[in-house]
PDB file of C-alpha atoms and ligand atoms in Angstrom:
ATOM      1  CA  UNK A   1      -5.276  19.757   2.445  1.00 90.00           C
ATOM      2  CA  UNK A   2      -6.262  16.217   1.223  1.00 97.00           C
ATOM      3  CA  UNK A   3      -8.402  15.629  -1.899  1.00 97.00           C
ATOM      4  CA  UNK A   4     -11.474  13.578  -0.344  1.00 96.00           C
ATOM      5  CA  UNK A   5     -12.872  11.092  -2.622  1.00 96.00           C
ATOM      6  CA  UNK A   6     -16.325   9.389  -0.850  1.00 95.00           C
ATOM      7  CA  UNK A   7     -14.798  10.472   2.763  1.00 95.00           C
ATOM      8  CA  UNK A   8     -11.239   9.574   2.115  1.00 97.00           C
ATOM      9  CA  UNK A   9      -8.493  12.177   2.418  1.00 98.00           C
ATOM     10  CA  UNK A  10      -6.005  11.733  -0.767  1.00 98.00           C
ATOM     11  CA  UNK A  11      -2.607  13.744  -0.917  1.00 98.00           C
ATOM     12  CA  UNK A  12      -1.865  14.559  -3.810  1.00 98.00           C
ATOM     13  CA  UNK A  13       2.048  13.905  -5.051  1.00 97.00           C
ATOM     14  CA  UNK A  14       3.635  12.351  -7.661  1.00 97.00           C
ATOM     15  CA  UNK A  15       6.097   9.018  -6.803  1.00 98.00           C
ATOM     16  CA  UNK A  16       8.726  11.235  -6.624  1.00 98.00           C
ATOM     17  CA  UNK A  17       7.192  13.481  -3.993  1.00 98.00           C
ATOM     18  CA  UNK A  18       5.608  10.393  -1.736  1.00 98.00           C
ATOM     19  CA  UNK A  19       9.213   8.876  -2.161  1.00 98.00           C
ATOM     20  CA  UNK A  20      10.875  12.567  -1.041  1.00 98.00           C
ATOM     21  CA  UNK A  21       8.213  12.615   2.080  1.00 97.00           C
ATOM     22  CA  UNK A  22       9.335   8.932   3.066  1.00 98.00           C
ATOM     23  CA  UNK A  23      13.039  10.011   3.006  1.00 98.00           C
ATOM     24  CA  UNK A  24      12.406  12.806   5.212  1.00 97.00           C
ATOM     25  CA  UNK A  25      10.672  10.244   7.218  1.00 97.00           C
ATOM     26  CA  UNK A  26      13.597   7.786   7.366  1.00 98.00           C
ATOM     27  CA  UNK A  27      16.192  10.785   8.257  1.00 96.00           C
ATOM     28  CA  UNK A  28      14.028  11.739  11.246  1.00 96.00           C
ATOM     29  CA  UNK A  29      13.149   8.855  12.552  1.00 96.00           C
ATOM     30  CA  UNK A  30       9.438   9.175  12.773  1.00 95.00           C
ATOM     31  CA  UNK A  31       7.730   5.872  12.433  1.00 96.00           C
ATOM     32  CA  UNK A  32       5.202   7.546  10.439  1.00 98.00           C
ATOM     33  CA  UNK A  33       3.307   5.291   8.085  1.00 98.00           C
ATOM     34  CA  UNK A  34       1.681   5.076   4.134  1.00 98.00           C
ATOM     35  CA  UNK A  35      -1.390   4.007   3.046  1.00 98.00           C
ATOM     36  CA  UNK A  36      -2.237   3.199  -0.130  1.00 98.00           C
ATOM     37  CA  UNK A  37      -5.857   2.481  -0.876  1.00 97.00           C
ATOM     38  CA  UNK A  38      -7.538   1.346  -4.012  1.00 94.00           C
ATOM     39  CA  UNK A  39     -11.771   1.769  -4.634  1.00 94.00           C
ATOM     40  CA  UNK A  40     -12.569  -1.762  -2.355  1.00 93.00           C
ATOM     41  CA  UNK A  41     -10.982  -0.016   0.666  1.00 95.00           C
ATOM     42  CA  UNK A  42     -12.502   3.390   0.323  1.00 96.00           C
ATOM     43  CA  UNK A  43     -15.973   1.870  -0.011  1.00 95.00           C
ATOM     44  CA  UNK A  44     -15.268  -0.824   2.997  1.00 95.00           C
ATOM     45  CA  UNK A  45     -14.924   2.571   4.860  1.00 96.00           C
ATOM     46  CA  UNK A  46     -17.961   3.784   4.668  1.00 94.00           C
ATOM     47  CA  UNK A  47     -18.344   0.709   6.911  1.00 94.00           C
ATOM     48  CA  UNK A  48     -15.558  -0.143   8.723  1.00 96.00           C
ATOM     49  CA  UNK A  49     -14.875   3.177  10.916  1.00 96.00           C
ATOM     50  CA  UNK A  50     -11.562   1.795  12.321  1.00 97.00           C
ATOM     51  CA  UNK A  51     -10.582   1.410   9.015  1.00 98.00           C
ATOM     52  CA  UNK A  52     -11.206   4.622   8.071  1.00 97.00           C
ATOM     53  CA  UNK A  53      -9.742   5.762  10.919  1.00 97.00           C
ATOM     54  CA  UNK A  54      -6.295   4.494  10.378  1.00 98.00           C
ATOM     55  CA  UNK A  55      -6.542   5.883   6.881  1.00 98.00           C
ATOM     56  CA  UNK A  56      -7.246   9.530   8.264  1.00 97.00           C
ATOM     57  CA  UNK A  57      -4.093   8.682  10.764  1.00 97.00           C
ATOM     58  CA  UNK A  58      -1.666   7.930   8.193  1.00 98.00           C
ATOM     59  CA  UNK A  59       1.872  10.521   7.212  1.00 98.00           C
ATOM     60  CA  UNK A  60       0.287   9.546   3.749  1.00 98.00           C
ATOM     61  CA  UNK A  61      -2.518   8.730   1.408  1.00 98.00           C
ATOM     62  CA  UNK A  62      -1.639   7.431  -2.235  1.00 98.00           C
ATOM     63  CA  UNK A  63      -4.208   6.666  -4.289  1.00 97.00           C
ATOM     64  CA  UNK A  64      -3.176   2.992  -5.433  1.00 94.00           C
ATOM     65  CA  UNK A  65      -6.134   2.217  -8.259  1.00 86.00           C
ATOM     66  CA  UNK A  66      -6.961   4.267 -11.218  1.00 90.00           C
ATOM     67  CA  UNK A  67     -10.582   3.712  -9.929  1.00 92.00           C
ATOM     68  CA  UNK A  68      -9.865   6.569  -7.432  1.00 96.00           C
ATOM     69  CA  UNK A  69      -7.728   8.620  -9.952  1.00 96.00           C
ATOM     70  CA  UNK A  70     -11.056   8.719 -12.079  1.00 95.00           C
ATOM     71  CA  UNK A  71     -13.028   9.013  -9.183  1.00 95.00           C
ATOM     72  CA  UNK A  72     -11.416  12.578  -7.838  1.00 97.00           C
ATOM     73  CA  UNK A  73     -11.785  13.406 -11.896  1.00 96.00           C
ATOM     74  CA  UNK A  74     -15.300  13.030 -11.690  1.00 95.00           C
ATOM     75  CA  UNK A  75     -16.145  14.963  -9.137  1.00 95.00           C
ATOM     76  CA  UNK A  76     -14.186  17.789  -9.968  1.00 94.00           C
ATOM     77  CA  UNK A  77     -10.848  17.774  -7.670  1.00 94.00           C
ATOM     78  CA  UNK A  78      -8.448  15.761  -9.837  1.00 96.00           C
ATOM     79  CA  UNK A  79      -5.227  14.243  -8.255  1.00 97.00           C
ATOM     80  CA  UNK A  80      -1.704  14.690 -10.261  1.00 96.00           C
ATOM     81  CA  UNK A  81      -2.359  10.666 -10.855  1.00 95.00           C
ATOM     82  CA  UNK A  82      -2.317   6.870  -9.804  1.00 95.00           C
ATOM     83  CA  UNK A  83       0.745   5.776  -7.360  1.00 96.00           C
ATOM     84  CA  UNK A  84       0.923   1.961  -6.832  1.00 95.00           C
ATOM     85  CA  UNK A  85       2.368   1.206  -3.486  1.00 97.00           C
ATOM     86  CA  UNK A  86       4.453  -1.516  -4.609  1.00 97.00           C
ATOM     87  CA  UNK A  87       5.681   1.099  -7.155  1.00 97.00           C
ATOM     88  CA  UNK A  88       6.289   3.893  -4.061  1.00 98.00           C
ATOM     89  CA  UNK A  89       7.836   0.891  -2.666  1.00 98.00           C
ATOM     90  CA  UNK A  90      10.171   0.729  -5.396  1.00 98.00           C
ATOM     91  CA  UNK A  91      11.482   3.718  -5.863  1.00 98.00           C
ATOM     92  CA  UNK A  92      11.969   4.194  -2.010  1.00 98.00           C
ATOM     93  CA  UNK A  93      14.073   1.293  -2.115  1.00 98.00           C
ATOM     94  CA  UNK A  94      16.352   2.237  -5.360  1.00 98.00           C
ATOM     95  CA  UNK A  95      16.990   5.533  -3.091  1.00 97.00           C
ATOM     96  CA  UNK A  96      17.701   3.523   0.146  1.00 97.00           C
ATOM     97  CA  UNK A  97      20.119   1.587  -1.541  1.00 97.00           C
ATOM     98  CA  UNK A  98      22.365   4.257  -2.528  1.00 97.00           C
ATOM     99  CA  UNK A  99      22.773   5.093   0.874  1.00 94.00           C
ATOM    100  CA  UNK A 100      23.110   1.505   2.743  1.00 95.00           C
ATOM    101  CA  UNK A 101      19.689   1.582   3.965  1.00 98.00           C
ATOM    102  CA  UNK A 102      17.790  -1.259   5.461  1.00 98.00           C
ATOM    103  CA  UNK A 103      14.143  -2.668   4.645  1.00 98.00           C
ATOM    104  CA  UNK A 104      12.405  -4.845   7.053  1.00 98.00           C
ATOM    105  CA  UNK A 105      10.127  -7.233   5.520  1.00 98.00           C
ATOM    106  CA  UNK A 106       6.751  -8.288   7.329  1.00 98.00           C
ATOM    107  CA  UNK A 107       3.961 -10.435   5.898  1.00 98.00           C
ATOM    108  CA  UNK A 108       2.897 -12.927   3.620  1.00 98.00           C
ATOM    109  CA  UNK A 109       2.954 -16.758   3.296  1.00 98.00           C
ATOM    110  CA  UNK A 110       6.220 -18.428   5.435  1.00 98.00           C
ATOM    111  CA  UNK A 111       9.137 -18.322   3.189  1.00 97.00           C
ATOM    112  CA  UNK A 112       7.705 -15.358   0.914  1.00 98.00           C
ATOM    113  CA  UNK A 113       9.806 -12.605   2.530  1.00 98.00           C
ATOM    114  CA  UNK A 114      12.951 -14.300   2.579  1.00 98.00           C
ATOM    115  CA  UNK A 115      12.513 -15.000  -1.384  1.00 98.00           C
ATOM    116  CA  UNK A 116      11.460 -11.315  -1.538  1.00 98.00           C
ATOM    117  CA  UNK A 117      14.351 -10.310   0.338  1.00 98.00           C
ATOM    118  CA  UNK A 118      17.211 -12.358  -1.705  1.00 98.00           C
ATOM    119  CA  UNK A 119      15.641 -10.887  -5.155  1.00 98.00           C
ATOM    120  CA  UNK A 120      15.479  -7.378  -4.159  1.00 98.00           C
ATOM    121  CA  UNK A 121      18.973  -7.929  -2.655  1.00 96.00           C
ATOM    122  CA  UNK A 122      20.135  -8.547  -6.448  1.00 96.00           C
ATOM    123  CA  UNK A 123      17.912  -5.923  -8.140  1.00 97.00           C
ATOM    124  CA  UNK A 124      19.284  -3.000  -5.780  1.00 97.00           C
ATOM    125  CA  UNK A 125      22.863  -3.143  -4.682  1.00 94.00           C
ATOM    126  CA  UNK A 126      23.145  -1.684  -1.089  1.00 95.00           C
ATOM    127  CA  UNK A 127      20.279  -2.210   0.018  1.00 97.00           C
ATOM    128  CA  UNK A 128      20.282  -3.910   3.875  1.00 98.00           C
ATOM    129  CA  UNK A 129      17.667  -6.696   4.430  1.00 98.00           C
ATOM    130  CA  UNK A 130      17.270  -5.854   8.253  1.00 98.00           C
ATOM    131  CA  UNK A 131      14.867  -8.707   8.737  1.00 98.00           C
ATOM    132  CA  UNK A 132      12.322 -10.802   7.786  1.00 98.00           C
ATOM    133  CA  UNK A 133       8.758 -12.261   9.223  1.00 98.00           C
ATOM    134  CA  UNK A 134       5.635 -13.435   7.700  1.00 98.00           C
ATOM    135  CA  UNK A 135       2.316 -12.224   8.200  1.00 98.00           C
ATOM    136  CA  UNK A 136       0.395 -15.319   9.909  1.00 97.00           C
ATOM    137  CA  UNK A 137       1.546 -14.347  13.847  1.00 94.00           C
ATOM    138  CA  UNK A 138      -0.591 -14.650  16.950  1.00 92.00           C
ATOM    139  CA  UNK A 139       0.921 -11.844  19.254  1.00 95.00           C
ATOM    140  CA  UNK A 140       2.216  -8.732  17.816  1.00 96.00           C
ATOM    141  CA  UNK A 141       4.559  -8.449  20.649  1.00 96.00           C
ATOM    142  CA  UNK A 142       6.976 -10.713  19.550  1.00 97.00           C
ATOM    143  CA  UNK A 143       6.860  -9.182  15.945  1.00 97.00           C
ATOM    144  CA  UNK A 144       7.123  -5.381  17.049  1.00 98.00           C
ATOM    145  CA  UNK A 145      10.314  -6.768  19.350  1.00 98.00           C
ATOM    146  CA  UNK A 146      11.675  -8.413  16.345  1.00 98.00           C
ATOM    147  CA  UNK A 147      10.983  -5.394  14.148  1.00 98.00           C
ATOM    148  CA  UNK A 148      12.537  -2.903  17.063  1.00 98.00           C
ATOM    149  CA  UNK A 149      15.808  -5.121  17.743  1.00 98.00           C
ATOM    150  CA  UNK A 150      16.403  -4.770  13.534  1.00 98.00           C
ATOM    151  CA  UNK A 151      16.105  -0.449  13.454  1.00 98.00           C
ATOM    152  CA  UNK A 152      14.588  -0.815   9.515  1.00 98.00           C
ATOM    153  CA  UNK A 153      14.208   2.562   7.884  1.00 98.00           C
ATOM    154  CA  UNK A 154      11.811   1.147   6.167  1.00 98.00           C
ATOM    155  CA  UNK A 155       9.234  -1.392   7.082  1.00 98.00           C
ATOM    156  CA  UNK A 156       6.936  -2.965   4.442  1.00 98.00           C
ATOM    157  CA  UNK A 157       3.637  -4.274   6.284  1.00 98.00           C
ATOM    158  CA  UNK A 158       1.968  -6.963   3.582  1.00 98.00           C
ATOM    159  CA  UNK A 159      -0.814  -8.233   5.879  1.00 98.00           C
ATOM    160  CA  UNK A 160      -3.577  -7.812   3.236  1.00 96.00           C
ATOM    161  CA  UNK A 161      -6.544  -5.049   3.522  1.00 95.00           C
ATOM    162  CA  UNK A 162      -7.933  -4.005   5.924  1.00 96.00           C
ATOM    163  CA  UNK A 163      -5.277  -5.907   8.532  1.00 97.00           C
ATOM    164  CA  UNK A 164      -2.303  -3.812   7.931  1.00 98.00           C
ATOM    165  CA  UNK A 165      -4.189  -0.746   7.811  1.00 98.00           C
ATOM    166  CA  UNK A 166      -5.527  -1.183  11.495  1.00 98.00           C
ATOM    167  CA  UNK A 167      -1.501  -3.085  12.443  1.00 98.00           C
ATOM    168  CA  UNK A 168      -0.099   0.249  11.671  1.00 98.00           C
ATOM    169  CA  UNK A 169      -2.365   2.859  13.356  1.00 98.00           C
ATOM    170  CA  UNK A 170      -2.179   0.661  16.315  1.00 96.00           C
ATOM    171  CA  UNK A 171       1.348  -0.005  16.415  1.00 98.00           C
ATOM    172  CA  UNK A 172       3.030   3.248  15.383  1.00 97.00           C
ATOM    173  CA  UNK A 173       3.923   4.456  18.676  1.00 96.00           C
ATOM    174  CA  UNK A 174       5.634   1.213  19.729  1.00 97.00           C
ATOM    175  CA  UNK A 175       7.726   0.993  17.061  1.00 98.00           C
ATOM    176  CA  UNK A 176      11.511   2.274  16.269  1.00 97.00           C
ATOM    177  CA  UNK A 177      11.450   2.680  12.537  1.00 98.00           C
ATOM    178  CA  UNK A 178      12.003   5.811   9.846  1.00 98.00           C
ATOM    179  CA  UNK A 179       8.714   4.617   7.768  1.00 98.00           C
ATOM    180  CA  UNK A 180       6.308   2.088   7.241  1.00 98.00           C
ATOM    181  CA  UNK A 181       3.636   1.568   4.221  1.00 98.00           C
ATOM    182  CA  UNK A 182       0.971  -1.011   3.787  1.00 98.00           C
ATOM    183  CA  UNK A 183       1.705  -2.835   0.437  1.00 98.00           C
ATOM    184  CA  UNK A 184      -0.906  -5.873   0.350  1.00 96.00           C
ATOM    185  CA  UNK A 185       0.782  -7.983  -1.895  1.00 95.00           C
ATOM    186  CA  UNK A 186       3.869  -6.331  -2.816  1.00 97.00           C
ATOM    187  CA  UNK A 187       5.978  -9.309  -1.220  1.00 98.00           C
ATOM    188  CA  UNK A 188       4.172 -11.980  -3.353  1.00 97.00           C
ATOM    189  CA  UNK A 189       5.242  -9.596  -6.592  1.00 97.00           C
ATOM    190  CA  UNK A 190       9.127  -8.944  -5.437  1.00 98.00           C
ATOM    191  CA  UNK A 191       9.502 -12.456  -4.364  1.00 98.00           C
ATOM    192  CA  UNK A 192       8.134 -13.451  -7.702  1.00 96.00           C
ATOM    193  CA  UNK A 193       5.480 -16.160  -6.079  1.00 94.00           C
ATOM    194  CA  UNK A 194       2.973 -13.800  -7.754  1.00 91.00           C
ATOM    195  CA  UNK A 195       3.326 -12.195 -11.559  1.00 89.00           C
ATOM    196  CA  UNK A 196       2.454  -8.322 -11.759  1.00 89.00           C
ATOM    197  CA  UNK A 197       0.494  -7.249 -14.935  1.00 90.00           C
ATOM    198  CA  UNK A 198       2.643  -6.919 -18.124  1.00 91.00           C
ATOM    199  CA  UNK A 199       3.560  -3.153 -18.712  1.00 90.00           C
ATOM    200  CA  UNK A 200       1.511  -3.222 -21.705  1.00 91.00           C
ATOM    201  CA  UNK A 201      -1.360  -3.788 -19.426  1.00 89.00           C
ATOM    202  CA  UNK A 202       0.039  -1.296 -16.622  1.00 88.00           C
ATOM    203  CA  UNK A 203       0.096   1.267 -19.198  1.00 86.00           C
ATOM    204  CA  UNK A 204      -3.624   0.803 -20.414  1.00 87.00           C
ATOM    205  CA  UNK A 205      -4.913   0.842 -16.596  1.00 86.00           C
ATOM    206  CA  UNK A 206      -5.767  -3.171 -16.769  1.00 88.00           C
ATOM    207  CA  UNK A 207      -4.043  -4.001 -13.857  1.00 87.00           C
ATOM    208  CA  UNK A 208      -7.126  -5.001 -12.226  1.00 85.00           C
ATOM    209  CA  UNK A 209      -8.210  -6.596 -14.744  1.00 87.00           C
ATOM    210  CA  UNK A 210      -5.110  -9.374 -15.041  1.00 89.00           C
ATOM    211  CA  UNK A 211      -5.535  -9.904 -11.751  1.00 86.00           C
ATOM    212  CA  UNK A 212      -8.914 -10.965 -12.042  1.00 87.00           C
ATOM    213  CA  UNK A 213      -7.861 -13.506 -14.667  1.00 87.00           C
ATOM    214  CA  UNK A 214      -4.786 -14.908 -12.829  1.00 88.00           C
ATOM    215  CA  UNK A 215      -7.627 -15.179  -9.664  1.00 87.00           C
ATOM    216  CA  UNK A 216     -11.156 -15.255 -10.263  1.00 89.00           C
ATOM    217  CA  UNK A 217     -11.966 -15.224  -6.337  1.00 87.00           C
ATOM    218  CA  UNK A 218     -11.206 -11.776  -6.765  1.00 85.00           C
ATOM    219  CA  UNK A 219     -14.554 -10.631  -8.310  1.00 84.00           C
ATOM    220  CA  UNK A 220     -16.204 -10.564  -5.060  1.00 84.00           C
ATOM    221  CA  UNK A 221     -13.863  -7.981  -3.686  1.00 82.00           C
ATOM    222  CA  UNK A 222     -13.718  -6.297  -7.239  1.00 81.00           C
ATOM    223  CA  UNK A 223     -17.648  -5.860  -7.519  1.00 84.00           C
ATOM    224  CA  UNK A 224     -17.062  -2.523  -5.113  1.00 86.00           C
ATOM    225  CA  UNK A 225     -15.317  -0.821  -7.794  1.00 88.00           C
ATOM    226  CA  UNK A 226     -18.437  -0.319 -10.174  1.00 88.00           C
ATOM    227  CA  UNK A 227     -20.415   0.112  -6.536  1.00 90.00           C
ATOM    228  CA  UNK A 228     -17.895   3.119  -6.056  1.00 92.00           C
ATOM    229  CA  UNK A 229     -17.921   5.230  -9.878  1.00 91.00           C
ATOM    230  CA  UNK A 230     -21.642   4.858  -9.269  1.00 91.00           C
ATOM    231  CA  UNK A 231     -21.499   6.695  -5.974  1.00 93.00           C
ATOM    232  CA  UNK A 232     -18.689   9.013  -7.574  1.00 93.00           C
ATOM    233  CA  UNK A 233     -21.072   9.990 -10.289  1.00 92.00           C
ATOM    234  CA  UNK A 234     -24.119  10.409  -7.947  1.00 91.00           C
ATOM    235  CA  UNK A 235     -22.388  12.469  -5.462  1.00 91.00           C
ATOM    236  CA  UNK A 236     -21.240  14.786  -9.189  1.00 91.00           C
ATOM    237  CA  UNK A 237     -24.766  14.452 -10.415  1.00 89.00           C
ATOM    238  CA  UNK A 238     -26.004  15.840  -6.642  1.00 87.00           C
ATOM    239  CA  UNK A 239     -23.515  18.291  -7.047  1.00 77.00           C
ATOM    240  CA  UNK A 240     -22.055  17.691  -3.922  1.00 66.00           C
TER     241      UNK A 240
HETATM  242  N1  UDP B   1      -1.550 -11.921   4.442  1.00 61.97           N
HETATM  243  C1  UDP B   1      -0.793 -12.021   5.591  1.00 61.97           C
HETATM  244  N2  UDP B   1      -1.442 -12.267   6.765  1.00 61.97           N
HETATM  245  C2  UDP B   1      -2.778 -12.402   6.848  1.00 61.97           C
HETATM  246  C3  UDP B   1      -3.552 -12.262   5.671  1.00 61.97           C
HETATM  247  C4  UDP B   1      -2.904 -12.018   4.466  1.00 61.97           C
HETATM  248  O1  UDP B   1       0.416 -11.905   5.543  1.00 61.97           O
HETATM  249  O2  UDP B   1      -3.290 -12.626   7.945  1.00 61.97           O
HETATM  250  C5  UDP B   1      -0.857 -11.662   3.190  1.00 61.97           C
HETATM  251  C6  UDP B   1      -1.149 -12.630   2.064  1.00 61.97           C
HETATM  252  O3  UDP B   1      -0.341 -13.793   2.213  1.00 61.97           O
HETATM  253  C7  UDP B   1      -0.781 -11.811   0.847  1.00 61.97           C
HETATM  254  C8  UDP B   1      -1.129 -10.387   1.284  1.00 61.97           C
HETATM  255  O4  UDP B   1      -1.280 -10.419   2.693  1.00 61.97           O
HETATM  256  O5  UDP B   1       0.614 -11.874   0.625  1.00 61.97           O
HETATM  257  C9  UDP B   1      -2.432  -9.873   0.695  1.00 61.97           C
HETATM  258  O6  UDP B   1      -2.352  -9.893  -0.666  1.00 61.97           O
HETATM  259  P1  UDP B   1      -3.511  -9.352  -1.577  1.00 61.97           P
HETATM  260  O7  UDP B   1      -3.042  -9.502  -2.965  1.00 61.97           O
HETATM  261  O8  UDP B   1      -4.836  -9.908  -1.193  1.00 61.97           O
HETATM  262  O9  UDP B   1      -3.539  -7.828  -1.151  1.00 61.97           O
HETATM  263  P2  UDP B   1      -3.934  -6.585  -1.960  1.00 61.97           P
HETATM  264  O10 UDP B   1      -2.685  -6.135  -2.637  1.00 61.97           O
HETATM  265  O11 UDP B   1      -5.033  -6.966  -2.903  1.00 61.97           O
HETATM  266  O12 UDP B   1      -4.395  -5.674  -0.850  1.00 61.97           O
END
């Protein structure tokens, strides 16, 4: 049974466990996907019912925010804790290399993936690069034929929120892959076009908070996340 935080279904695992559930994934073949949504996408779906939708759809729900982590705290169903999907993605790729596994990757700017993919190509030994594209397409035919020609065990969908949410739920069927997770801007981070948060930072839960500094646009998209603790605490206060 999933944890629901404000009408979205949360498994709760630890990295290790997501990472063990994408593996036996990979092995079977099942084109099953991950989501990984932080406090802006759970309160965009009390909105956006495709959105929502594909979230209830998904193999798997990490909670990728601390927002949500104190969120399920609050109301009384705490998770085991926070799993960032570009740290699933991580991991899941350290394990794939060991075994000569390939990772597709799809999204971003022109040119990001193929930085991505020569930098994680150093960091983990093994690993295949089955393909790249970026995420500014017209069709998704030619992508998904693309995609199905390579046979990635895993497929990392950076299209942004909501967009690769909706790409996978719509596109699962059609595809011949082991997994797939929606990482936002995971590509951006590996390829090193973007800078993640110090550890320091990481370890204090400020994530959010550098990436407000590095882009101040963001505060428009980060104003849901006071929006959502106050409907956490009024749905605890309601005792509901
Ligand atoms: N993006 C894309 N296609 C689009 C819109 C966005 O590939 O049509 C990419 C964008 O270039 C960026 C990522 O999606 O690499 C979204 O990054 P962001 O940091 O906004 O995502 P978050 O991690 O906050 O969900």
């Amino acid at each position: 049974m999933r944890t629901d935080v404000l009408g979205v279904g949360f498994d709760d695992l630890t990295i290790d466990e997501a990472v063990s559930f994408a593996t036996e994934c990979i092995e079977n073949r099942r084109s099953d996907f991950v989501v990984t949504p932080n406090p802006e996408i759970v309160w965009r779906c009390r909105k956006e019912p495709e959105l929502k939708q594909a979230l209830t759809g998904a193999g798997l729900v990490l909670p990728d925010g601390i927002g949500v982590v104190y969120g399920a705290k609050i109301l009384g169903r705490p998770l085991k804790g926070k799993v960032a999907g570009i740290d699933f993605a991580a991991k899941l790729m350290e394990v794939l290399s060991v075994s000569g596994k390939s990772v597709f990757l799809f999204g971003s700017k022109p040119g990001v993936a193929k930085k991505a993919a020569e930098k994680l190509k150093e960091t983990y030994k093994g690993l295949v690069i089955a393909g790249t594209a970026d995420g500014y397409f017209r069709d998704d035919g030619p992508i998904i034929d693309q995609i199905n020609k390579a046979k990635p065990d895993f497929l990392m969908v950076c299209l942004g929120a909501p967009k690769q949410e909706c790409w996978m739920a719509s596109n699962k069927e059609k595809l011949d892959i082991g997994i797939m997770a929606g990482l936002g801007g995971s590509l951006d981070v590996f390829a090193g076009t973007v800078a993640r948060a110090p550890i320091s930072w990481q370890k204090l839960h400020l994530e959010w908070l550098f990436r407000l500094v590095k882009e101040p646009r963001r505060i428009t998209r980060m104003i849901k996340l006071p929006l959502f603790l106050f409907a956490v605490i009024g749905l605890r206060i309601r005792g509901k």
